[in-house]
Every structure is written in structure tokens, then in C-alpha cells.
Amino acid sequence: MAYMSMGEAHRRITEYLNSFSDAVSSQDGASFKSLFALSSNAPSLLSLADALNIFQDANRLIKQSDNYSQFADILVPLFRSLQNYRQNNLLEAYNAFEKTANAFIQEFRNWESAWALEALYVIVYDVRVLAEKADKELASNGKSPEKLKGAGSVLMKVFGTLAGKGSKRVGALYLGTVNLCRSVIRSIETARIFDFEEFPKRDKVTYMYYTGRLEVFNENFSAADYKLSYALKYCNPQSSANIRMILKHLIPVKLSIGILPKSSLLEKYNLLEYSNIVQALRRGDLRLLRRALQDHEDRFLRSGVYLVLEKLELQVYQRLVKKIYIIQKQKDPNRAHQVKLEVIVKALKWLEIDMDVDEVECIMAILIFKNLMKGYFAHKSKVVVLSKQDPFPKLNGKPQLIEDVIPIWQSSYNLGPVSSRS
Amino acid sequence: MATEPKPAKDDVKVDLFEDDDEFEEFEISQEWDDKKEGKEVTQQWEDDWDDDDVSDDFSLQLKRELESNTVKN
């Protein structure tokens, strides 16, 4: 710590208090916010912290003038937080800062306009960052890290304040960094009170990334595609680590709706664990798919996409049957739409997958049910008869049917005479 | 013998780190232009890849396999 005289310390503290009351009386949001940016390590705040550690009786200064004393609930804990932050007592720094935040929210409610919004934003940011640091300290002392949870309830309080009030509603936009918080997400997405596009870009991207992952988890692939693609499009092109994280989750989503990443993309962002999966889809190579899932099992499990990738199996079956169909067509175009189940069994055996005719019939039934294949069975002769029109509908970006039952009347395909009905 | 398991453990740890890296927080003041490169990364997809081409190695092998002996009727 640089040497500082008592007089100099006194001067710095008074200077800060004056800037504080000046900013409030002139409603100068920009200078106001810089007075709270604790975790930014701004030199002016660091030297204030030094001053506070030398001049131990700052609270007396706060109480000296009405200009400051009316904000004592904010200032006293803020000073304590700064002192502790400077001395690396992060738990204390957080506890005091939480008091400041609560007092600030109280004051903010009383102000008629939302002029101090940016300051509130800085406070919200610091609450979270300090909570994370405090939790690290707690954990390293073997105690349970619980401060981030506390920070969460501060944020909820802020959100409630902002969402409730007319002109201050825009402020709610700033809170998009709250991760995976259902009720907030719901109010952000259902409320018509603000336009999502008003968020700062960094928050929109972060928000779309996390909520997009939540959609993957819930298997809402259209929504997941929309959100993660949004995050990808607007992400800072410089932060390739984040682009990689987005792609890690977007690629499985895209695959499941029938869209493949180009290999240049996988190479550029070092996501080569996906290249064999893409290859398997292109070929209809079930063995390769299973092998790729096995090889990178722990990685896929950890990022939570394993189950999504596992479901690609049906698309690979579709591709395989399609290849068989095309090969048959080259030989005998008239009979190509009849595929013997034995042939499929044989192809699978070649891929080292042991399945009997009944099992294959079952898989074909699922393909038909999911509208990945159009056709019907000639059960007795063990043949699947494919529709002459578009027997293998492409997904083209649409998610495949998951739960919905296909209404019976939709199964009126344009087929030849039905020979299978007995 | 007793020292052998150690390196394996280290490997696991390294791998964990690699995949646990979280979405990095954007700095509070960070601004950027997404017009140029952002576009590029969104154009790296193929949605019409499912063609009728069966001239690749895999398909040729499949074909040979299916023709290798006649399927029982």
C-alpha cells in the first residue's frame, strides 16, 4: 500500500462523499455508477479503500453533513465492504456490500425516475461477482458456499422492483445474466412490457446461451435452435471460447433436426468429436455412430448432449434404408420400393449389429411412426413397402416427432394396392 | 507399482478441466461488431446434404455386401 498521510486520506474520503451527493442531486447516472464499481478495481476506488484503512473514522464524516448522512445506509456498509475488499476479506466484503445493495434498492424505489439505473446495474453485477469470490473463500475454509444464493435473492428483489414500475421497467432488461432461473425467464419471455432487443448485446448472448441449453435439456429443439443460433450470431467474434461453447450445444440440436455442420466449422473450433457422428449420418453407418458415442461418451455426458445424440440413431437407420433403396433402384427400378427385412438384417450384420427380422420390423415401424419413412408392412412376406412418393421425408430443420401421435387419417399415402392386409 | 495409477489420474483431471470450462462472462464494458464474422460462423451448415448419391466407399461396400449372395426369399 502506498504511503498516504492522514490529511490526504481525509481529503479523498470527503471527495468521494461529495461526488456521491453531487451525483444524486444532479441525477448524474454516469458518474454515480462509477462510485460503486468495486470489482472493477478502478484506481480511484482502490485509493479510497486505502484512505479508509488509514482514516478509521469515516462513519463520523458521513454523519457530519445531511448531504451524506441521508445515504448512511448505503455508504456505511459500502465503506466497510471496500476496506475488506482491499484487504482481501472477501466474505466480509460481500456481506457488507449486500447491505449496501439492499439499501440502494430501497432508495431507488423512492426516486421518481430511473436515472440511477446504470448504478443499479453495476451494483447487481458486483453483488454477483463478490458473492462468487466470497463463496470461493468459504469453500477454501471448508465452509459451505452459500453467498451466491444470497446474491440470487438480491437480484430477485431488484427484478421485482424493476418489473413492477413503469419507467423503470426497461431496467429489468439488464438482469438477463441471471442464469437458468425459471421464474425470471418466464417473466422475461411472457412480459410484453419491454423489448428483448433493448438488452445489451453481451447479456442477450449470455441469456440465449443458457436458456438455449435449458431448451436442449427439455428437448424443445426448435426453441433450442432459435436461441443458440441467436447466441452464435451475436456472440463476440473475438471470443472463440464462447463460440465453441455455443456450438457444443448447437451442433447436436442441428443434427437432430437434420442439419449438418461443415467440417471446416468442426476443425476451426476444435469440435472434432462430432466429425464421426456427422459422417455416420451421411453414410447411414450405425456402427460408426455407436462407436463415436462410445469414444466420447464422458465428454458428451458432461455437456449434457449424450441423449440428444443417441436419438440420432433413427436418422442413421433412415439413411441406411434409403441407401439400400437407392441401390435396389439402380438394379430394378420397378421393385425397388419393396425392401425385404432380410436385406436390412444383412446390412446390419455387415455393420456388426445383430438384429433379427422382428427387431428390424420394429425399427421400421418406428421410422414410419416418426415420419422418417413412408410405407407399410407386408408382414407375412416380411417386406416393407415404401411409398412411391417421397419415401424418406427430409427433416429440413423440423424436429422429428417426439411425443405426438400421428393421426390415422394422415397415413393415406399414395401407395400401390395394399397386399399386406389379411 | 504403487506409483503407476498416478499419471492416469492426472489425465482425467486435465480432461475434466478442458470440458468444464464455462461460458466466459463478457466484460461489463465489452462491445463488438457482429456484422462480419458473426455471419460467417452462421453459414457453416448444410441442410440439403441428404442426396441420392451412392458412389461413396461406404455405399459401394454396402452394395457389394448385399449382392454377395442372394437373399433367401
PDB file of C-alpha atoms in Angstrom, chain A residues 173-349:
ATOM      1  CA  LEU A 173     -33.548  -5.879 -19.249  1.00  0.00           C
ATOM      2  CA  TYR A 174     -30.228  -5.534 -17.548  1.00  0.00           C
ATOM      3  CA  LEU A 175     -30.800  -8.594 -15.452  1.00  0.00           C
ATOM      4  CA  GLY A 176     -30.534 -11.073 -18.278  1.00  0.00           C
ATOM      5  CA  THR A 177     -27.383 -12.557 -16.830  1.00  0.00           C
ATOM      6  CA  VAL A 178     -29.361 -14.388 -14.184  1.00  0.00           C
ATOM      7  CA  ASN A 179     -28.760 -17.942 -15.254  1.00  0.00           C
ATOM      8  CA  LEU A 180     -31.256 -20.710 -15.509  1.00  0.00           C
ATOM      9  CA  CYS A 181     -33.813 -19.049 -13.348  1.00  0.00           C
ATOM     10  CA  ARG A 182     -37.202 -20.217 -14.415  1.00  0.00           C
ATOM     11  CA  SER A 183     -39.466 -17.597 -12.977  1.00  0.00           C
ATOM     12  CA  VAL A 184     -37.327 -14.781 -14.298  1.00  0.00           C
ATOM     13  CA  ILE A 185     -37.163 -16.420 -17.690  1.00  0.00           C
ATOM     14  CA  ARG A 186     -40.900 -16.749 -17.713  1.00  0.00           C
ATOM     15  CA  SER A 187     -41.449 -13.119 -16.900  1.00  0.00           C
ATOM     16  CA  ILE A 188     -38.862 -12.016 -19.438  1.00  0.00           C
ATOM     17  CA  GLU A 189     -40.443 -14.075 -22.167  1.00  0.00           C
ATOM     18  CA  THR A 190     -44.089 -13.548 -21.445  1.00  0.00           C
ATOM     19  CA  ALA A 191     -43.994  -9.906 -20.444  1.00  0.00           C
ATOM     20  CA  ARG A 192     -44.751  -7.550 -23.236  1.00  0.00           C
ATOM     21  CA  ILE A 193     -43.534  -4.640 -21.181  1.00  0.00           C
ATOM     22  CA  PHE A 194     -40.173  -4.418 -22.851  1.00  0.00           C
ATOM     23  CA  ASP A 195     -38.450  -5.392 -25.994  1.00  0.00           C
ATOM     24  CA  PHE A 196     -35.805  -8.063 -25.632  1.00  0.00           C
ATOM     25  CA  GLU A 197     -33.694  -6.285 -28.211  1.00  0.00           C
ATOM     26  CA  GLU A 198     -33.081  -3.440 -25.775  1.00  0.00           C
ATOM     27  CA  PHE A 199     -30.772  -5.613 -23.714  1.00  0.00           C
ATOM     28  CA  PRO A 200     -27.048  -5.016 -24.005  1.00  0.00           C
ATOM     29  CA  LYS A 201     -25.687  -7.438 -26.544  1.00  0.00           C
ATOM     30  CA  ARG A 202     -23.473  -9.316 -24.084  1.00  0.00           C
ATOM     31  CA  ASP A 203     -26.499 -10.068 -21.916  1.00  0.00           C
ATOM     32  CA  LYS A 204     -28.658 -11.144 -24.837  1.00  0.00           C
ATOM     33  CA  VAL A 205     -25.989 -13.590 -25.960  1.00  0.00           C
ATOM     34  CA  THR A 206     -25.430 -14.964 -22.468  1.00  0.00           C
ATOM     35  CA  TYR A 207     -29.149 -15.224 -21.851  1.00  0.00           C
ATOM     36  CA  MET A 208     -29.782 -17.026 -25.131  1.00  0.00           C
ATOM     37  CA  TYR A 209     -26.903 -19.404 -24.455  1.00  0.00           C
ATOM     38  CA  TYR A 210     -28.187 -20.500 -21.072  1.00  0.00           C
ATOM     39  CA  THR A 211     -31.863 -20.613 -21.916  1.00  0.00           C
ATOM     40  CA  GLY A 212     -30.955 -22.380 -25.149  1.00  0.00           C
ATOM     41  CA  ARG A 213     -29.215 -25.078 -23.149  1.00  0.00           C
ATOM     42  CA  LEU A 214     -32.279 -25.360 -20.986  1.00  0.00           C
ATOM     43  CA  GLU A 215     -34.340 -25.959 -24.132  1.00  0.00           C
ATOM     44  CA  VAL A 216     -31.923 -28.687 -25.215  1.00  0.00           C
ATOM     45  CA  PHE A 217     -32.387 -30.294 -21.852  1.00  0.00           C
ATOM     46  CA  ASN A 218     -36.163 -30.165 -22.266  1.00  0.00           C
ATOM     47  CA  GLU A 219     -35.868 -31.444 -25.841  1.00  0.00           C
ATOM     48  CA  ASN A 220     -37.519 -28.393 -27.353  1.00  0.00           C
ATOM     49  CA  PHE A 221     -35.289 -28.480 -30.373  1.00  0.00           C
ATOM     50  CA  SER A 222     -36.922 -25.699 -32.365  1.00  0.00           C
ATOM     51  CA  ALA A 223     -36.611 -23.300 -29.465  1.00  0.00           C
ATOM     52  CA  ALA A 224     -33.108 -24.524 -28.691  1.00  0.00           C
ATOM     53  CA  ASP A 225     -32.112 -23.989 -32.314  1.00  0.00           C
ATOM     54  CA  TYR A 226     -33.518 -20.482 -32.300  1.00  0.00           C
ATOM     55  CA  LYS A 227     -31.861 -19.445 -29.049  1.00  0.00           C
ATOM     56  CA  LEU A 228     -28.455 -20.994 -29.601  1.00  0.00           C
ATOM     57  CA  SER A 229     -28.346 -19.737 -33.190  1.00  0.00           C
ATOM     58  CA  TYR A 230     -29.111 -16.290 -31.884  1.00  0.00           C
ATOM     59  CA  ALA A 231     -26.286 -16.566 -29.356  1.00  0.00           C
ATOM     60  CA  LEU A 232     -23.974 -17.757 -32.108  1.00  0.00           C
ATOM     61  CA  LYS A 233     -24.890 -14.968 -34.465  1.00  0.00           C
ATOM     62  CA  TYR A 234     -24.411 -12.160 -31.993  1.00  0.00           C
ATOM     63  CA  CYS A 235     -21.547 -13.551 -29.941  1.00  0.00           C
ATOM     64  CA  ASN A 236     -18.379 -11.530 -29.961  1.00  0.00           C
ATOM     65  CA  PRO A 237     -16.413 -12.977 -32.879  1.00  0.00           C
ATOM     66  CA  GLN A 238     -13.252 -12.456 -30.835  1.00  0.00           C
ATOM     67  CA  SER A 239     -14.263 -14.812 -28.047  1.00  0.00           C
ATOM     68  CA  SER A 240     -13.848 -18.101 -29.796  1.00  0.00           C
ATOM     69  CA  ALA A 241     -14.053 -19.969 -26.479  1.00  0.00           C
ATOM     70  CA  ASN A 242     -17.633 -18.843 -26.133  1.00  0.00           C
ATOM     71  CA  ILE A 243     -18.437 -19.600 -29.758  1.00  0.00           C
ATOM     72  CA  ARG A 244     -17.104 -23.062 -29.124  1.00  0.00           C
ATOM     73  CA  MET A 245     -19.316 -23.466 -26.069  1.00  0.00           C
ATOM     74  CA  ILE A 246     -22.366 -22.394 -28.062  1.00  0.00           C
ATOM     75  CA  LEU A 247     -21.517 -24.767 -30.892  1.00  0.00           C
ATOM     76  CA  LYS A 248     -21.012 -27.629 -28.477  1.00  0.00           C
ATOM     77  CA  HIS A 249     -24.707 -27.463 -27.729  1.00  0.00           C
ATOM     78  CA  LEU A 250     -25.993 -26.150 -31.033  1.00  0.00           C
ATOM     79  CA  ILE A 251     -24.421 -28.896 -33.150  1.00  0.00           C
ATOM     80  CA  PRO A 252     -26.413 -31.733 -31.505  1.00  0.00           C
ATOM     81  CA  VAL A 253     -29.551 -29.661 -31.896  1.00  0.00           C
ATOM     82  CA  LYS A 254     -28.857 -29.006 -35.568  1.00  0.00           C
ATOM     83  CA  LEU A 255     -28.067 -32.673 -36.151  1.00  0.00           C
ATOM     84  CA  SER A 256     -31.325 -33.723 -34.587  1.00  0.00           C
ATOM     85  CA  ILE A 257     -33.249 -31.518 -36.999  1.00  0.00           C
ATOM     86  CA  GLY A 258     -31.337 -32.824 -39.969  1.00  0.00           C
ATOM     87  CA  ILE A 259     -28.749 -30.070 -40.450  1.00  0.00           C
ATOM     88  CA  LEU A 260     -25.048 -30.883 -40.593  1.00  0.00           C
ATOM     89  CA  PRO A 261     -22.133 -28.658 -39.624  1.00  0.00           C
ATOM     90  CA  LYS A 262     -19.453 -28.282 -42.288  1.00  0.00           C
ATOM     91  CA  SER A 263     -16.203 -29.962 -41.392  1.00  0.00           C
ATOM     92  CA  SER A 264     -14.414 -26.615 -41.572  1.00  0.00           C
ATOM     93  CA  LEU A 265     -16.531 -25.483 -38.629  1.00  0.00           C
ATOM     94  CA  LEU A 266     -15.633 -28.531 -36.566  1.00  0.00           C
ATOM     95  CA  GLU A 267     -11.980 -28.009 -37.339  1.00  0.00           C
ATOM     96  CA  LYS A 268     -11.922 -24.302 -36.623  1.00  0.00           C
ATOM     97  CA  TYR A 269     -13.463 -24.687 -33.186  1.00  0.00           C
ATOM     98  CA  ASN A 270     -11.808 -27.972 -32.305  1.00  0.00           C
ATOM     99  CA  LEU A 271     -15.022 -29.950 -32.048  1.00  0.00           C
ATOM    100  CA  LEU A 272     -13.743 -32.996 -33.862  1.00  0.00           C
ATOM    101  CA  GLU A 273     -15.624 -35.301 -31.503  1.00  0.00           C
ATOM    102  CA  TYR A 274     -18.590 -34.566 -33.739  1.00  0.00           C
ATOM    103  CA  SER A 275     -16.995 -35.414 -37.068  1.00  0.00           C
ATOM    104  CA  ASN A 276     -17.619 -39.157 -36.908  1.00  0.00           C
ATOM    105  CA  ILE A 277     -21.196 -38.546 -35.884  1.00  0.00           C
ATOM    106  CA  VAL A 278     -21.696 -36.334 -38.911  1.00  0.00           C
ATOM    107  CA  GLN A 279     -20.018 -38.947 -41.065  1.00  0.00           C
ATOM    108  CA  ALA A 280     -22.305 -41.647 -39.627  1.00  0.00           C
ATOM    109  CA  LEU A 281     -25.371 -39.615 -40.522  1.00  0.00           C
ATOM    110  CA  ARG A 282     -24.159 -39.044 -44.047  1.00  0.00           C
ATOM    111  CA  ARG A 283     -23.400 -42.684 -44.642  1.00  0.00           C
ATOM    112  CA  GLY A 284     -26.105 -44.370 -42.659  1.00  0.00           C
ATOM    113  CA  ASP A 285     -23.328 -46.038 -40.736  1.00  0.00           C
ATOM    114  CA  LEU A 286     -24.784 -47.262 -37.488  1.00  0.00           C
ATOM    115  CA  ARG A 287     -21.608 -48.852 -36.334  1.00  0.00           C
ATOM    116  CA  LEU A 288     -19.737 -45.585 -36.694  1.00  0.00           C
ATOM    117  CA  LEU A 289     -22.399 -43.703 -34.754  1.00  0.00           C
ATOM    118  CA  ARG A 290     -22.278 -46.142 -31.881  1.00  0.00           C
ATOM    119  CA  ARG A 291     -18.525 -46.116 -31.870  1.00  0.00           C
ATOM    120  CA  ALA A 292     -18.381 -42.313 -31.868  1.00  0.00           C
ATOM    121  CA  LEU A 293     -20.824 -42.134 -28.973  1.00  0.00           C
ATOM    122  CA  GLN A 294     -18.754 -44.633 -27.065  1.00  0.00           C
ATOM    123  CA  ASP A 295     -15.441 -42.932 -27.778  1.00  0.00           C
ATOM    124  CA  HIS A 296     -16.574 -39.565 -26.484  1.00  0.00           C
ATOM    125  CA  GLU A 297     -19.155 -40.775 -24.016  1.00  0.00           C
ATOM    126  CA  ASP A 298     -17.855 -38.879 -20.994  1.00  0.00           C
ATOM    127  CA  ARG A 299     -17.475 -35.661 -22.921  1.00  0.00           C
ATOM    128  CA  PHE A 300     -20.998 -35.833 -24.339  1.00  0.00           C
ATOM    129  CA  LEU A 301     -22.431 -36.814 -20.978  1.00  0.00           C
ATOM    130  CA  ARG A 302     -20.743 -33.907 -19.279  1.00  0.00           C
ATOM    131  CA  SER A 303     -22.066 -31.329 -21.669  1.00  0.00           C
ATOM    132  CA  GLY A 304     -25.494 -32.931 -21.411  1.00  0.00           C
ATOM    133  CA  VAL A 305     -25.961 -33.798 -25.069  1.00  0.00           C
ATOM    134  CA  TYR A 306     -25.480 -37.548 -24.962  1.00  0.00           C
ATOM    135  CA  LEU A 307     -29.168 -38.382 -25.014  1.00  0.00           C
ATOM    136  CA  VAL A 308     -29.756 -35.998 -27.888  1.00  0.00           C
ATOM    137  CA  LEU A 309     -27.004 -37.656 -29.897  1.00  0.00           C
ATOM    138  CA  GLU A 310     -28.218 -41.121 -29.034  1.00  0.00           C
ATOM    139  CA  LYS A 311     -31.538 -40.328 -30.656  1.00  0.00           C
ATOM    140  CA  LEU A 312     -29.781 -39.656 -33.953  1.00  0.00           C
ATOM    141  CA  GLU A 313     -29.766 -43.408 -34.378  1.00  0.00           C
ATOM    142  CA  LEU A 314     -33.173 -43.294 -36.051  1.00  0.00           C
ATOM    143  CA  GLN A 315     -31.929 -40.847 -38.650  1.00  0.00           C
ATOM    144  CA  VAL A 316     -28.994 -43.140 -39.336  1.00  0.00           C
ATOM    145  CA  TYR A 317     -31.381 -46.080 -39.810  1.00  0.00           C
ATOM    146  CA  GLN A 318     -33.377 -43.918 -42.192  1.00  0.00           C
ATOM    147  CA  ARG A 319     -30.283 -43.122 -44.184  1.00  0.00           C
ATOM    148  CA  LEU A 320     -29.234 -46.766 -44.306  1.00  0.00           C
ATOM    149  CA  VAL A 321     -32.610 -47.957 -45.577  1.00  0.00           C
ATOM    150  CA  LYS A 322     -32.573 -45.134 -48.086  1.00  0.00           C
ATOM    151  CA  LYS A 323     -29.204 -46.266 -49.388  1.00  0.00           C
ATOM    152  CA  ILE A 324     -30.483 -49.812 -49.708  1.00  0.00           C
ATOM    153  CA  TYR A 325     -33.490 -48.468 -51.575  1.00  0.00           C
ATOM    154  CA  ILE A 326     -31.340 -46.454 -53.983  1.00  0.00           C
ATOM    155  CA  ILE A 327     -29.036 -49.395 -54.611  1.00  0.00           C
ATOM    156  CA  GLN A 328     -32.063 -51.586 -55.383  1.00  0.00           C
ATOM    157  CA  LYS A 329     -33.434 -48.900 -57.653  1.00  0.00           C
ATOM    158  CA  GLN A 330     -30.291 -48.933 -59.750  1.00  0.00           C
ATOM    159  CA  LYS A 331     -30.755 -52.655 -60.283  1.00  0.00           C
ATOM    160  CA  ASP A 332     -34.502 -52.882 -60.729  1.00  0.00           C
ATOM    161  CA  PRO A 333     -36.471 -49.627 -60.565  1.00  0.00           C
ATOM    162  CA  ASN A 334     -39.823 -51.429 -60.615  1.00  0.00           C
ATOM    163  CA  ARG A 335     -39.324 -53.451 -57.480  1.00  0.00           C
ATOM    164  CA  ALA A 336     -37.101 -51.088 -55.550  1.00  0.00           C
ATOM    165  CA  HIS A 337     -39.850 -49.853 -53.258  1.00  0.00           C
ATOM    166  CA  GLN A 338     -40.190 -53.292 -51.748  1.00  0.00           C
ATOM    167  CA  VAL A 339     -37.437 -53.786 -49.247  1.00  0.00           C
ATOM    168  CA  LYS A 340     -37.073 -57.192 -47.713  1.00  0.00           C
ATOM    169  CA  LEU A 341     -36.464 -57.083 -43.992  1.00  0.00           C
ATOM    170  CA  GLU A 342     -33.854 -59.791 -44.539  1.00  0.00           C
ATOM    171  CA  VAL A 343     -31.845 -57.341 -46.620  1.00  0.00           C
ATOM    172  CA  ILE A 344     -31.817 -54.844 -43.816  1.00  0.00           C
ATOM    173  CA  VAL A 345     -30.840 -57.555 -41.344  1.00  0.00           C
ATOM    174  CA  LYS A 346     -27.987 -58.422 -43.634  1.00  0.00           C
ATOM    175  CA  ALA A 347     -26.798 -54.843 -43.948  1.00  0.00           C
ATOM    176  CA  LEU A 348     -26.861 -54.506 -40.186  1.00  0.00           C
ATOM    177  CA  LYS A 349     -24.951 -57.717 -39.747  1.00  0.00           C
TER     178      LYS A 349
END
